Every structure is written in structure tokens, then in C-alpha cells.
Coordinates of C-alpha atoms and ligand atoms in Angstrom, one line a residue:
M1 CA 4.0 5.6 -21.9
E2 CA 7.3 6.6 -20.2
F3 CA 8.2 5.1 -16.9
E4 CA 12.0 4.9 -17.2
G5 CA 13.7 7.0 -14.5
R6 CA 10.5 8.0 -12.8
D7 CA 10.0 8.2 -9.1
I8 CA 6.9 6.6 -7.5
I9 CA 6.1 8.9 -4.6
S10 CA 2.3 9.3 -4.5
I11 CA -0.6 7.7 -6.3
R12 CA -1.7 11.2 -7.2
D13 CA 1.3 11.5 -9.6
F14 CA -0.3 8.8 -11.9
S15 CA -3.0 9.1 -14.5
L16 CA -5.8 6.5 -14.9
E17 CA -4.0 5.3 -18.1
E18 CA -0.7 5.0 -16.3
I19 CA -2.2 3.0 -13.5
R20 CA -3.9 0.7 -16.0
Y21 CA -0.6 0.2 -17.8
I22 CA 1.2 -0.8 -14.5
L23 CA -1.6 -3.3 -13.7
D24 CA -1.4 -4.8 -17.2
S25 CA 2.4 -5.0 -16.9
A26 CA 2.0 -6.8 -13.5
L27 CA -0.3 -9.3 -15.2
R28 CA 2.3 -10.0 -17.8
M29 CA 4.9 -10.5 -15.0
E30 CA 2.6 -12.9 -13.2
A31 CA 2.3 -15.0 -16.3
R32 CA 6.1 -15.2 -16.5
M33 CA 6.7 -16.0 -12.9
A34 CA 7.7 -19.6 -13.5
E35 CA 10.5 -18.5 -15.9
E36 CA 13.9 -17.6 -14.8
L37 CA 13.8 -13.9 -15.7
C38 CA 17.0 -11.8 -16.1
L39 CA 15.4 -8.5 -17.1
L40 CA 17.3 -6.7 -14.3
E41 CA 20.5 -8.7 -14.3
G42 CA 23.5 -6.5 -13.2
R43 CA 21.1 -3.9 -11.5
I44 CA 21.1 -3.1 -7.8
L45 CA 18.2 -2.1 -5.6
A46 CA 18.7 -0.3 -2.3
C47 CA 16.0 -1.0 0.3
L48 CA 16.3 1.7 2.9
F49 CA 13.8 1.0 5.7
F50 CA 13.7 3.6 8.5
E51 CA 10.5 1.9 9.9
P52 CA 9.6 -1.7 10.5
S53 CA 8.3 -3.8 7.6
T54 CA 7.8 -7.4 6.7
R55 CA 5.9 -7.6 3.4
T56 CA 6.9 -4.4 1.6
R57 CA 10.6 -4.9 2.1
L58 CA 10.7 -8.6 1.5
S59 CA 8.5 -8.5 -1.5
F60 CA 10.6 -5.8 -3.1
E61 CA 13.7 -7.9 -2.4
T62 CA 12.0 -10.9 -3.8
A63 CA 10.8 -9.0 -6.9
M64 CA 14.3 -7.7 -7.6
K65 CA 15.9 -11.1 -7.2
R66 CA 13.2 -12.8 -9.4
L67 CA 14.2 -10.4 -12.1
G68 CA 17.9 -11.3 -11.8
G69 CA 18.9 -8.2 -9.9
R70 CA 20.7 -7.8 -6.5
V71 CA 19.7 -6.0 -3.3
I72 CA 21.5 -3.9 -0.7
G73 CA 20.1 -1.9 2.2
F74 CA 19.1 -1.8 5.8
S75 CA 15.9 -2.6 7.6
K76 CA 16.2 -0.4 10.6
A77 CA 17.3 3.2 11.1
G78 CA 19.5 2.2 14.2
V79 CA 22.1 0.5 12.0
A80 CA 22.5 3.3 9.4
S81 CA 24.5 6.5 9.8
V82 CA 21.3 8.4 10.7
A83 CA 22.0 7.0 14.2
K84 CA 25.2 9.2 14.1
G85 CA 23.2 12.2 13.1
E86 CA 23.4 12.0 9.3
N87 CA 20.6 13.8 7.5
L88 CA 18.3 12.0 5.0
T89 CA 19.6 13.9 2.0
D90 CA 23.2 12.9 2.6
T91 CA 22.2 9.3 3.0
I92 CA 20.2 9.4 -0.2
K93 CA 23.0 11.2 -2.2
T94 CA 25.3 8.5 -1.0
V95 CA 23.2 5.5 -1.8
A96 CA 22.3 6.9 -5.2
N97 CA 26.0 6.2 -6.0
Y98 CA 25.6 2.5 -5.1
A99 CA 22.2 1.5 -6.5
D100 CA 20.2 1.9 -9.7
V101 CA 16.9 2.3 -7.8
I102 CA 16.0 3.1 -4.2
V103 CA 13.0 1.8 -2.2
M104 CA 12.5 3.8 1.0
R105 CA 10.2 3.8 4.0
H106 CA 10.4 6.6 6.4
P107 CA 8.3 7.9 9.4
R108 CA 8.2 11.5 8.1
E109 CA 5.5 12.7 5.7
G110 CA 7.2 14.1 2.6
A111 CA 10.5 12.2 3.2
A112 CA 10.1 10.2 -0.1
R113 CA 9.5 13.4 -2.1
L114 CA 12.6 15.0 -0.5
A115 CA 14.7 11.9 -1.3
A116 CA 13.5 11.9 -4.9
E117 CA 14.6 15.5 -5.3
V118 CA 18.2 14.8 -4.3
S119 CA 18.5 11.3 -5.8
D120 CA 19.9 10.7 -9.3
V121 CA 18.2 7.3 -9.4
P122 CA 14.5 6.6 -9.2
V123 CA 13.0 6.6 -5.7
I124 CA 10.0 4.4 -4.8
N125 CA 8.0 5.4 -1.7
A126 CA 7.4 2.4 0.5
G127 CA 5.4 4.5 3.0
D128 CA 6.1 8.0 4.3
G129 CA 4.6 8.6 7.7
S130 CA 0.8 8.7 7.5
N131 CA 0.9 10.2 4.0
Q132 CA 1.2 7.7 1.1
H133 CA 1.9 4.1 0.2
P134 CA 1.5 4.0 -3.5
T135 CA 2.8 0.5 -4.2
Q136 CA 0.5 -1.0 -1.6
T137 CA -2.4 0.7 -3.5
L138 CA -1.2 -0.7 -6.8
L139 CA -1.3 -4.2 -5.4
D140 CA -4.6 -3.6 -3.8
L141 CA -6.0 -2.4 -7.2
Y142 CA -4.5 -5.4 -8.9
T143 CA -6.2 -7.7 -6.3
I144 CA -9.6 -6.1 -6.7
K145 CA -9.3 -6.2 -10.5
K146 CA -8.4 -9.9 -10.4
E147 CA -11.2 -10.8 -8.0
K148 CA -14.0 -8.6 -9.3
G149 CA -13.0 -7.9 -12.9
R150 CA -13.4 -4.2 -12.4
L151 CA -12.4 -1.3 -10.2
D152 CA -15.6 0.7 -9.8
V153 CA -16.6 -1.4 -6.8
T154 CA -18.4 -0.3 -3.7
T155 CA -15.6 -0.3 -1.1
A156 CA -16.0 0.0 2.6
I157 CA -12.8 1.3 4.1
V158 CA -12.6 0.5 7.8
G159 CA -10.3 1.6 10.6
D160 CA -7.7 4.3 11.2
L161 CA -8.5 6.6 8.3
K162 CA -6.6 9.4 10.0
Y163 CA -3.1 8.0 10.3
G164 CA -3.3 5.1 7.8
R165 CA -1.3 5.8 4.7
T166 CA -2.5 2.8 2.8
V167 CA -6.1 4.1 2.9
H168 CA -5.1 7.6 1.8
S169 CA -3.5 6.3 -1.3
L170 CA -6.2 3.7 -2.0
A171 CA -9.2 6.0 -1.5
H172 CA -7.8 8.4 -4.1
A173 CA -7.1 5.6 -6.6
L174 CA -10.5 4.0 -6.2
A175 CA -12.2 7.4 -6.6
M176 CA -10.3 7.8 -9.9
F177 CA -11.9 4.6 -11.1
G178 CA -15.4 5.6 -10.1
A179 CA -15.7 3.4 -7.0
G180 CA -18.2 4.3 -4.3
L181 CA -16.6 4.7 -0.9
I182 CA -18.1 3.9 2.5
L183 CA -15.9 5.2 5.3
V184 CA -16.1 3.5 8.8
S185 CA -13.8 4.8 11.6
P186 CA -13.8 5.2 15.3
P187 CA -14.4 8.7 16.6
G188 CA -11.3 10.9 16.1
L189 CA -9.8 8.7 13.4
E190 CA -11.8 10.0 10.5
M191 CA -10.4 10.6 7.0
P192 CA -8.5 13.9 7.0
P193 CA -10.3 16.9 5.5
E194 CA -7.7 17.4 2.7
V195 CA -8.2 13.7 1.6
L196 CA -12.0 14.2 1.6
S197 CA -11.9 17.3 -0.5
D198 CA -9.5 15.5 -2.9
L199 CA -12.1 12.7 -3.2
R200 CA -14.8 15.2 -3.8
E201 CA -12.9 16.9 -6.5
L202 CA -12.6 13.5 -8.2
G203 CA -16.4 13.3 -8.1
A204 CA -16.4 10.3 -5.8
E205 CA -19.5 9.2 -4.0
V206 CA -18.3 9.1 -0.4
T207 CA -20.5 8.2 2.6
R208 CA -19.9 7.5 6.3
S209 CA -21.5 4.6 7.9
S210 CA -21.6 2.1 10.7
L211 CA -19.6 -1.2 10.3
E212 CA -22.9 -3.2 10.2
E213 CA -24.4 -1.2 7.4
A214 CA -21.1 -1.1 5.5
V215 CA -20.7 -4.8 5.6
R216 CA -24.2 -5.2 4.1
E217 CA -23.5 -2.9 1.2
A218 CA -19.9 -3.4 0.3
E219 CA -18.4 -5.5 -2.5
V220 CA -15.0 -5.0 -0.9
L221 CA -14.3 -4.6 2.8
Y222 CA -10.9 -3.0 3.3
V223 CA -9.9 -3.3 6.9
T224 CA -6.9 -1.6 8.5
R225 CA -5.0 -1.5 11.8
I226 CA -5.1 1.4 14.2
Q227 CA -1.7 3.0 13.7
K228 CA -0.6 3.0 17.3
E229 CA 2.9 4.3 16.7
R230 CA 1.5 7.5 15.1
F231 CA -0.5 8.7 18.1
P232 CA 1.1 11.7 19.7
D233 CA -0.6 10.7 23.0
P234 CA -0.7 7.0 24.0
E235 CA -3.8 7.6 26.1
E236 CA -5.7 8.5 22.9
Y237 CA -4.7 5.1 21.5
E238 CA -6.0 3.4 24.6
K239 CA -9.4 4.9 24.0
V240 CA -9.8 3.5 20.5
K241 CA -7.9 0.2 20.6
G242 CA -10.1 -2.8 19.9
A243 CA -12.9 -0.4 18.6
Y244 CA -13.8 -2.8 15.8
K245 CA -13.3 -6.4 15.1
I246 CA -14.3 -8.5 12.0
T247 CA -15.4 -12.0 12.9
P248 CA -17.4 -14.6 10.9
E249 CA -20.5 -13.3 12.7
T250 CA -19.8 -9.7 11.5
L251 CA -20.0 -11.1 8.0
T252 CA -23.3 -13.0 8.2
K253 CA -25.2 -10.2 6.5
A254 CA -22.6 -9.6 3.8
R255 CA -23.0 -10.3 0.1
E256 CA -22.0 -13.8 -0.9
D257 CA -19.2 -12.3 -3.1
L258 CA -17.9 -9.8 -0.5
I259 CA -14.1 -9.8 -0.4
V260 CA -12.3 -8.8 2.8
M261 CA -8.9 -7.2 2.3
H262 CA -6.2 -5.9 4.7
P263 CA -2.7 -4.5 3.9
L264 CA -1.4 -6.4 7.0
P265 CA -0.1 -6.5 9.6
R266 CA -3.3 -7.1 11.5
V267 CA -3.5 -6.9 15.3
D268 CA -6.9 -7.9 16.4
E269 CA -9.2 -6.2 13.8
I270 CA -9.8 -9.4 11.8
S271 CA -10.2 -12.6 13.8
P272 CA -8.2 -15.6 12.5
E273 CA -11.5 -17.5 11.9
V274 CA -12.3 -15.1 9.0
D275 CA -9.3 -16.6 7.2
L276 CA -11.3 -19.7 6.6
T277 CA -14.3 -18.0 5.1
R278 CA -14.9 -17.5 1.4
H279 CA -14.4 -13.8 1.9
A280 CA -10.8 -13.5 3.0
R281 CA -8.3 -12.2 0.4
Y282 CA -5.5 -10.6 2.5
F283 CA -3.0 -13.4 1.8
Q284 CA -3.8 -13.1 -1.9
Q285 CA -2.9 -9.5 -1.6
V286 CA 0.5 -10.5 -0.2
R287 CA 1.0 -12.9 -3.2
N288 CA 0.0 -10.2 -5.7
G289 CA 2.6 -7.8 -4.2
I290 CA 5.3 -9.8 -6.1
P291 CA 4.2 -9.3 -9.8
V292 CA 3.2 -5.7 -9.1
R293 CA 6.6 -4.8 -7.6
M294 CA 8.4 -6.8 -10.3
A295 CA 6.5 -4.7 -12.9
L296 CA 7.3 -1.4 -11.1
L297 CA 11.0 -2.2 -10.8
A298 CA 11.2 -3.2 -14.5
L299 CA 9.3 -0.1 -15.6
V300 CA 11.3 2.5 -13.7
L301 CA 14.6 0.8 -14.8
G302 CA 13.5 0.8 -18.5
A303 CA 13.5 -3.0 -18.8
E304 CA 9.8 -3.5 -19.5
Ligands
NCD1 C1 1.1 -1.0 6.0 C2 2.0 0.2 6.2 O1 3.2 0.0 6.5 O2 1.5 1.3 6.0 N1 1.7 -2.2 5.9 C3 2.1 -2.6 4.6 O3 2.9 -2.0 4.0 N2 1.5 -3.7 4.1 C4 -0.1 -1.1 7.0 C5 0.2 -0.9 8.4 O4 1.3 -0.8 8.9 O5 -0.8 -0.9 9.1

């Protein structure tokens, strides 16, 4: 399987076998985490974040450093030359001269694909607008596989299914693996029609449901934040904010082995009391981000 030099832009660019290969490679990385690895010694990662981030940026930086590599970059658009009017392609063509791999987050859908087209080095999409977030999906799959031993799990996806990029990537990947999907969203924030037809093409069993019913049936409850910053009209946000909240009471009818996941950051959609229940797995997701991103960096740089 060839990963060297490849861009990671959309989960749709990967076959089932390739996703399995990445997850296996992440498992091998995790087993070697205690060692001092130097697989990427002398290599440089550029992290270009035009949008806020905590986990994605810091975990890519950690992953690179754990592999012996170094990191350059910026964490907000205001400090880069875009603030002077530079266009994205000039920024990318420049940074491709400095780094061996670029991780980029950008508010515009399609920005990562555009960057990959003009870059001589691999580009990894760390989120482009409300479109895709493939590396989050890979760590989500890694978490589900570890927790459940399989990926054809009945998964309820709850929240902002319209603007949430993590759920667009995740729903596609889970459908590839034969998972049943239960969609729960406030009115107006439903899964976009093009994502739904893609899921149908994959033969996925997709239903819409209330939160209550979804909690009873699901093996995985994947909760997301309402993407306030993507609403064209702030009044529309006001209408849906706080529309759902997972508390220990919400979970009383859940299966014993239900796991609750969330890409984080959470705002108020999962109460902190849920953290203490047997269901919570969102901080495990955070932890799993490291071996998954180590594997991805090593693969695209031809070191794994
Ligand atoms: C997500 C994102 O940026 O899309 N965060 C993340 O990378 N874990 C989720 C979100 O912002 O709601």
C-alpha cells in the first residue's frame, strides 16, 4: 500500500483497506510510544491554522516531536501574511519550501484540496470549513475499534449535522464499514442532502430519530457541538442553542456498554457529570489522536 507523498484531504479518498492499514499502523505506533522514536528525525512539519484549534494542532505537534521531527507554523490567521492580503496558494507555495509536510486548517470548504494542488509536499487537512476532517475520523474509528472490537456498530450521531465537518467525515467512514446510523439533530441542522445520498450509495442503513430513542438503541453515541461560527445569521444560532444536552439522566435507558464520544470542544451538550459515568470516552479519543497522527505523518513521509 502506497502512502508516501499522499495528501489526506477527505476520508472519501481512502479505500476500506487503506483505512484498515492506517488503523493497524496506529496500533503499532501506540505499542512503541514508550520508546524514543526517531523515524522522522530531520523532517519538518508546518502547522498552518487559520482557525482556532487545541487538540488537532497540539496533537499533530506532539506526534511530530514524538517521532523526532520538528515543527514550524502559526496558530491564527492574523499573524500570517494573509492579514496583508496574501492569497492561500502563495502561502502554501512558500511553506512547501520550508517543510516536508503541511497540516492545515482553514474556514473555507475546499481550501485543503486547493492547497494540495499547489503544494510539492503532502498536505493533511485538519478541517476545511464545514466540509471534512479526515484525521479526526481516523482517530474516532481507532477509538471505536479499540472499545468495541469492530466498526459495524450502531452509531447515533447527535447535534449539528449541517455544519459539523467531523460528522460528515465520520458518517461516510462508518457507512463504508457497514455501521447503522441514527441521526439526531435540531430542526434546520439536518445532514446535508449530498451527504445523505453518499451514505445511501454506500448502502448504509440511515434513520432519523429522537435523542431518547437513539440513546436506547445505540452502541456509540457521537455528540457534537453546534457550530456557532458557521451560522450566517446569529439569530438562527440563538434559536437552536442548548437544543440538546446529555446528562447522566439522559443515559439511564442506554445499553450498559454504550460509549459516548465527542470530538471536543464541548460547550454545554454533555454535562461534566457524564465524565464520571462508565460511558464517557471523549478523553480517550483525545489520547488516541497521538498514535493515529504519528502513523499518518510517518506514512505520508515514507517512514513507516
Ligand atoms: C472539531 C472541529 O474543529 O471540527 N474539533 C476537533 O478538531 N476536535 C469539532 C468542533 O469544532 O466542534
